[in-house]
Amino acid sequence: MIRPAEPTPNAPGAGNGERLLSVASQVSLLAGSLMALVAISPLLQLPKAIISLRFLGTPLSLEATQQAVVALLGGLLGWVGAREVLIEHPAYEPGARIYTHRVLPALAGAAALTLWQRQNFSLEARFALGACLALSFCLVLLSQYIALDEHTSGASWARSAMHALALLIAYYLWAVIYETRARSSVTATTSAVLGLLVAMDALQYDARDEETLWLFSAVAGLIIGECAWALNYWQATAPQAAAVLTSGTYAMIAVAKCRLRRSLNSAAVLEHVALAVIMLLAGMVAFA
């Protein structure tokens, strides 16, 4: 676990110019790396690769597309780069658990590269979008750095903002997954993994230990996977299917947070379920 730093009204690392300079250097390097990946991705000519396997007794053929490979590289960049930023935090101790704090940067990197590749703008507009995505990536890294220690000024705000952003990223990725119209064994499995990761990112600050965190996150992921499996039998648009999964994930995470904080009651359940239903209806109407 992360050792709590001494409470301070200032930003993390305040009074330590070298630490702040190191963090800024790492974040700018990662943003530059993301832009470099954006720049070279159109030049990548990957050989067509089809992976054949059997899943639950069903034969599957998975094609490794360029879009998927580049998105995977973006996720890997976020996963590896987040560690280099987080270890600069004054509350970090060698061997501390920080892998849960690297989930959102990895998802953000994958979503950014996926979004960029799917646009048909002019070259100038696409690079402008790439710059905006790189800036957003920087903000994610800095917010995760701030949220690492609850005693840091602004940590509560950063955690709330990152939870909302995680749901937004998950919504987009679920829409992309559903849009592939792949077999349920593929879409349901990837949706379940995504649901597990989002739940883990949201619950990491409330779970008492890793076993509890993994248990709650795995249950949420399993339910999301089952919902995604059922959605393949419904003629919904990709945004509508993503709205179902996102609103369901919000409700589960909100109730789980109340349970972990020992504040679960019928009023809290009704409040969060009602908000989830409103989110769902808004998504359905917007993308009807």
Coordinates of C-alpha atoms in Angstrom, one line a residue, residues 30-32 34-36 38 108-109 111-113 115-116 119 121 123-141 165:
L30 CA 5.2 10.7 -22.3
A31 CA 3.1 13.3 -24.2
G32 CA 5.8 13.5 -26.8
L34 CA 2.2 9.6 -27.6
M35 CA 2.4 12.3 -30.4
A36 CA 5.3 10.3 -32.0
V38 CA 0.3 9.2 -33.6
A108 CA -6.6 6.5 -21.8
G109 CA -3.7 5.7 -24.0
A111 CA -8.7 5.1 -26.2
A112 CA -6.7 8.1 -27.5
L113 CA -5.0 6.0 -30.2
L115 CA -10.1 7.6 -31.4
W116 CA -7.3 9.2 -33.5
Q119 CA -11.1 9.9 -37.8
F121 CA -10.4 14.6 -41.0
L123 CA -4.1 15.7 -41.9
E124 CA -3.9 19.1 -40.1
A125 CA -7.1 18.4 -38.2
R126 CA -6.0 15.0 -37.2
F127 CA -2.7 16.3 -35.8
A128 CA -4.6 19.0 -33.9
L129 CA -6.7 16.2 -32.4
G130 CA -3.6 14.3 -31.6
A131 CA -2.2 17.3 -29.7
C132 CA -5.4 17.6 -27.8
L133 CA -5.3 13.9 -26.9
A134 CA -1.7 14.2 -25.8
L135 CA -2.6 17.2 -23.5
S136 CA -5.5 15.2 -22.1
F137 CA -3.1 12.3 -21.5
C138 CA -0.9 14.7 -19.5
L139 CA -3.8 15.7 -17.4
V140 CA -4.7 12.1 -16.6
L141 CA -1.1 11.4 -15.5
L165 CA -13.3 10.1 -17.0

